[in-house]
Coordinates of C-alpha atoms in Angstrom, one line a residue:
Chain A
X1 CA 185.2 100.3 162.0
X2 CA 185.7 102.6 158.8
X3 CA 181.8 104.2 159.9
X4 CA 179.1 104.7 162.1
X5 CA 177.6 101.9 163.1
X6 CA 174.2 101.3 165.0
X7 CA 172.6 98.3 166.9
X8 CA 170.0 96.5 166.0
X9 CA 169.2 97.9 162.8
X10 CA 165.6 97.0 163.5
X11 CA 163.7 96.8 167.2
X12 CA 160.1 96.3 167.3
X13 CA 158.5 96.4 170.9
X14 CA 155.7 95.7 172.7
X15 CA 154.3 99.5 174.1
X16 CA 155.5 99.9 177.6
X17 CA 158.4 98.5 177.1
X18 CA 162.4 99.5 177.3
X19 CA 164.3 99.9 174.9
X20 CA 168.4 100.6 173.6
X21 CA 169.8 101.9 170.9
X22 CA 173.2 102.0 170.6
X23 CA 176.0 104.0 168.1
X24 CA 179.6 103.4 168.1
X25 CA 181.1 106.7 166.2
X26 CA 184.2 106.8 164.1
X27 CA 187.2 106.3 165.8
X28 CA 188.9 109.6 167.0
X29 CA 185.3 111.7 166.4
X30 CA 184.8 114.1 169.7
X31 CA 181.3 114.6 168.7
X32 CA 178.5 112.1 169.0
X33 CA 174.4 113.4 167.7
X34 CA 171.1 111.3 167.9
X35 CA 168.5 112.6 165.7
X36 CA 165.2 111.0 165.0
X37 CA 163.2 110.5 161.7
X38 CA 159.7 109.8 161.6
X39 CA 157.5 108.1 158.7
X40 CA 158.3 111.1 156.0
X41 CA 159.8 113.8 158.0
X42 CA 162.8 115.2 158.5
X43 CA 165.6 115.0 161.1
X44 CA 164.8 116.1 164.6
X45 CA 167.5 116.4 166.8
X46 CA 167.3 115.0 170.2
X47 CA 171.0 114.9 172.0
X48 CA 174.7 115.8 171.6
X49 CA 177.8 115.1 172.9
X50 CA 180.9 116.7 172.4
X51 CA 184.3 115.7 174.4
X52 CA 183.7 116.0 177.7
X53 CA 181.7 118.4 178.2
X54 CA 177.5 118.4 179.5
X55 CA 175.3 117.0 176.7
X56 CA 173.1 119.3 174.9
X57 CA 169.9 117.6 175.9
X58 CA 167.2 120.2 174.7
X59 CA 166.2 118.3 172.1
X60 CA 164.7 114.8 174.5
X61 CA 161.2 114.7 173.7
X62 CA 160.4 113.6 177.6
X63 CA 161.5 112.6 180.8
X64 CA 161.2 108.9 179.1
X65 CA 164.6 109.7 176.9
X66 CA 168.2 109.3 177.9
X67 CA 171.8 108.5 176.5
X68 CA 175.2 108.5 177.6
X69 CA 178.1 108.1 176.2
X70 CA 180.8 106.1 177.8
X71 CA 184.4 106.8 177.8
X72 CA 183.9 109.3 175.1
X73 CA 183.2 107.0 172.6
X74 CA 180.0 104.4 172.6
X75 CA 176.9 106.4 173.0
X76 CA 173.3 104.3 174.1
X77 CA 170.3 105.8 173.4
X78 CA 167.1 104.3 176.2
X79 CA 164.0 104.6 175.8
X80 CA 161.5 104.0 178.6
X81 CA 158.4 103.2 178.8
X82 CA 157.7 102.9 175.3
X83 CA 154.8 104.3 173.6
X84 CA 153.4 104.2 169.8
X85 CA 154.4 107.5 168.8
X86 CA 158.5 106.4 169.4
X87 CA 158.0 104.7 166.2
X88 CA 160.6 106.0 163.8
X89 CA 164.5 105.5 162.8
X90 CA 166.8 107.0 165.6
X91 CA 170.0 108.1 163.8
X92 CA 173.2 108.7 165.1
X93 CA 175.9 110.8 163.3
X94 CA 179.5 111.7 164.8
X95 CA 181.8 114.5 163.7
X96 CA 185.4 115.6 164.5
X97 CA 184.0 118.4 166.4
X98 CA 181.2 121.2 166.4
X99 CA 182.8 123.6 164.7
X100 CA 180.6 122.7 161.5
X101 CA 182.3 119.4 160.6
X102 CA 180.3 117.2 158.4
X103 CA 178.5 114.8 160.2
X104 CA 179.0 110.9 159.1
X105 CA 175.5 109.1 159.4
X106 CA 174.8 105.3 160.7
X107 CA 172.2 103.8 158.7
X108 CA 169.4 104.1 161.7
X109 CA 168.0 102.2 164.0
X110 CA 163.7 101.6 162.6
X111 CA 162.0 101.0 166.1
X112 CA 158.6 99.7 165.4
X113 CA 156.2 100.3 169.0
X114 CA 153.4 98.0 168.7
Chain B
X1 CA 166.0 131.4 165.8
X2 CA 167.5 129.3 163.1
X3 CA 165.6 127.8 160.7
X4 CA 166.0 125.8 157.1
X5 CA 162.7 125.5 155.1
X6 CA 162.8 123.4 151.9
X7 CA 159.7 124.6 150.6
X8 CA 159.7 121.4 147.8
X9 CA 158.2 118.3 148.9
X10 CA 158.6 116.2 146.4
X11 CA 159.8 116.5 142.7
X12 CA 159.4 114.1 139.9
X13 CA 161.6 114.7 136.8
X14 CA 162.0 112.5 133.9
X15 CA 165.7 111.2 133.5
X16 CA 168.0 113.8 131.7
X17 CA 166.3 117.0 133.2
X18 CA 167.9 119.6 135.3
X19 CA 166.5 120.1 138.5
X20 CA 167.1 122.9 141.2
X21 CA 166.4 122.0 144.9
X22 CA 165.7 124.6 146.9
X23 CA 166.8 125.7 150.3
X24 CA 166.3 128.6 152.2
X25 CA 167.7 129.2 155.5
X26 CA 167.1 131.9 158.6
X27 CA 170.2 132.6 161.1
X28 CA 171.5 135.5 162.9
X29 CA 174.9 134.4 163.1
X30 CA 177.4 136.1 161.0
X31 CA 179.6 132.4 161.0
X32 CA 177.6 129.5 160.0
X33 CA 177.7 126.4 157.9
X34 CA 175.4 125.0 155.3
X35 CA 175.0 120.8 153.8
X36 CA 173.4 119.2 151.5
X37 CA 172.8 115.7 152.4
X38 CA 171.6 112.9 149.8
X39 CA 169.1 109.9 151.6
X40 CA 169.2 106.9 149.4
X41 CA 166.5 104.4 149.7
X42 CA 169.0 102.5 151.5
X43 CA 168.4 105.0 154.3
X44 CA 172.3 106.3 155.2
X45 CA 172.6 109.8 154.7
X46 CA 175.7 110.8 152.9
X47 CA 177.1 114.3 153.1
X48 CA 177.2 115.9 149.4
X49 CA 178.8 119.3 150.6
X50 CA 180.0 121.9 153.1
X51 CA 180.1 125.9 152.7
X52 CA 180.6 128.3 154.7
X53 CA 179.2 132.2 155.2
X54 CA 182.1 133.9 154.0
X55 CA 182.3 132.0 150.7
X56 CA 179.9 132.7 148.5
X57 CA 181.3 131.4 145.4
X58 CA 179.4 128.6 144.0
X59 CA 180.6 125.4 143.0
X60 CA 180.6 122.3 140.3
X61 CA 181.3 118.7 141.2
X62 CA 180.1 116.4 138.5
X63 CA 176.6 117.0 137.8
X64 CA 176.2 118.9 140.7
X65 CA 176.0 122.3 141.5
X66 CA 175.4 124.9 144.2
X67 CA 174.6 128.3 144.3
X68 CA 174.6 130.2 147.9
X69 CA 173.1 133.2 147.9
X70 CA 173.1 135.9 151.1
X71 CA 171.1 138.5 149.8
X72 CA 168.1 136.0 149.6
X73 CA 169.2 133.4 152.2
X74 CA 169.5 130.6 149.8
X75 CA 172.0 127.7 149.5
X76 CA 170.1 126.2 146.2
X77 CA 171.5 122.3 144.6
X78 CA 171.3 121.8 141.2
X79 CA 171.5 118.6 139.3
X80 CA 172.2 118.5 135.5
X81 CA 170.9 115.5 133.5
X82 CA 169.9 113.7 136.1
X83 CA 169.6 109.9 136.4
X84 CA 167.9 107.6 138.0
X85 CA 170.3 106.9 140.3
X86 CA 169.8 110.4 142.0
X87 CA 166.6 109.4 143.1
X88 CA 166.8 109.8 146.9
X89 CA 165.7 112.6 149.7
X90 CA 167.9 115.4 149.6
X91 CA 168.4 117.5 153.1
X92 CA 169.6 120.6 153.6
X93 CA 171.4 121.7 157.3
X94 CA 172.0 124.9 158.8
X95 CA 174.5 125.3 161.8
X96 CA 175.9 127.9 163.9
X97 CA 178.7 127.1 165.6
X98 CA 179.4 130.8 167.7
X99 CA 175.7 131.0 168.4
X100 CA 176.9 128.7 171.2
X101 CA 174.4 126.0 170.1
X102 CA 176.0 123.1 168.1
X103 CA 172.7 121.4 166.5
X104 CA 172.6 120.9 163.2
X105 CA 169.5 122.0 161.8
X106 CA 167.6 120.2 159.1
X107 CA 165.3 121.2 156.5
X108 CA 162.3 118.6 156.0
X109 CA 163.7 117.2 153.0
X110 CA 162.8 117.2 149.0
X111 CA 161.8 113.8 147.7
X112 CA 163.5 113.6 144.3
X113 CA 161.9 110.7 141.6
X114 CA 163.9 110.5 138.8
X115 CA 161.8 108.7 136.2
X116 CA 163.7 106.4 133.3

């Protein structure tokens, strides 16, 4: 597709739950980001993967948190065990590369943990 | 540590008014890279501009504006006559490529209301 896209636009969960996100970048970009937005807050970054190289994981909030990316292109966000405070959009951008690129957005994922 | 503050939480201007977002930014990093993003109601952010540390100059597009700063650490947006239409969140982003850390940074936003 022309942008980032993300799937499903909306989840809302029971708490305890699982739960995946997924991004499929642009076509041809090396680097993948997840960020998370909470009710009136700014971006927090959680994960980022460039080429093939070890993902920058420093930014997982817990042990609960993981993503991969496969073959270097779809990326999946999971999220176990669900709990309240998970509720926010999860955003995924992708750039050619790291070397301060501009980032191209997805319009979000808005996970609702009830 | 790196750091972008955006001091403004929310701004309400009444349509046809400048307005100057602020953004102020902390790095070590002789290289960097600072955005402005725009967030829509819609939600998608959309990337509004790039510069980088060695180019100071400031620049028009439209309505918009920009003034980076070194001295003071500032990468400030302007808007001239603005509309309603630039209602939106605006973020600014900080990043550091050679610091050997490749997040992007992001301020906590400015809510911008643009009254009719």
């Amino acid at each position: 597709g022309a942008g980032v896209s993300q799937s499903p636009s909306n989840k809302v969960t029971e708490k305890g739950k699982d739960v995946e996100l997924r991004c499929d970048p642009i076509s041809g970009h090396t680097a993948l980001y997840w960020y998370r937005q909470s009710l009136g807050q700014g971006l927090e970054f959680l994960i980022y993967f460039q080429g093939n190289s070890a993902p920058d994981k420093s930014g997982l909030p817990s042990d609960r948190f993981s993503a991969e990316r496969t073959g270097g292109s779809v990326s999946t966000l999971t999220i176990q065990r669900t709990q309240q405070e998970d509720s926010a959009v999860y955003l995924c951008a992708s750039s050619f590369g790291t070397g301060g690129e501009k980032l191209f957005f997805g319009s979000g994922t808005q996970l609702s943990v009830l | 540590a790196q750091k972008v503050t955006q001091a403004q939480t929310e701004i309400s201007v009444v349509e046809k008014e400048d307005v100057t977002l602020d953004c102020v930014y902390e790095t070590r990093d002789t290289t960097y890279y600072l955005f402005w993003y725009k967030q829509p109601p819609s939600g998608e952010l959309v990337f509004l501009i790039r510069r980088n540390s060695f180019d100071e100059q400031n620049e028009i597009s439209g309505r918009y504006s920009w003034n980076f700063q070194k001295s003071t650490s500032s990468f400030n947006f302007t808007i001239t006559a603005s509309q309603v239409v630039d209602s939106a969140v605006y973020f600014c982003a900080l990043i550091s490529p050679t610091s050997g850390t490749y997040k992007y940074i992001f301020g906590t936003g400015t809510r911008l209301k643009v009254l009719a």
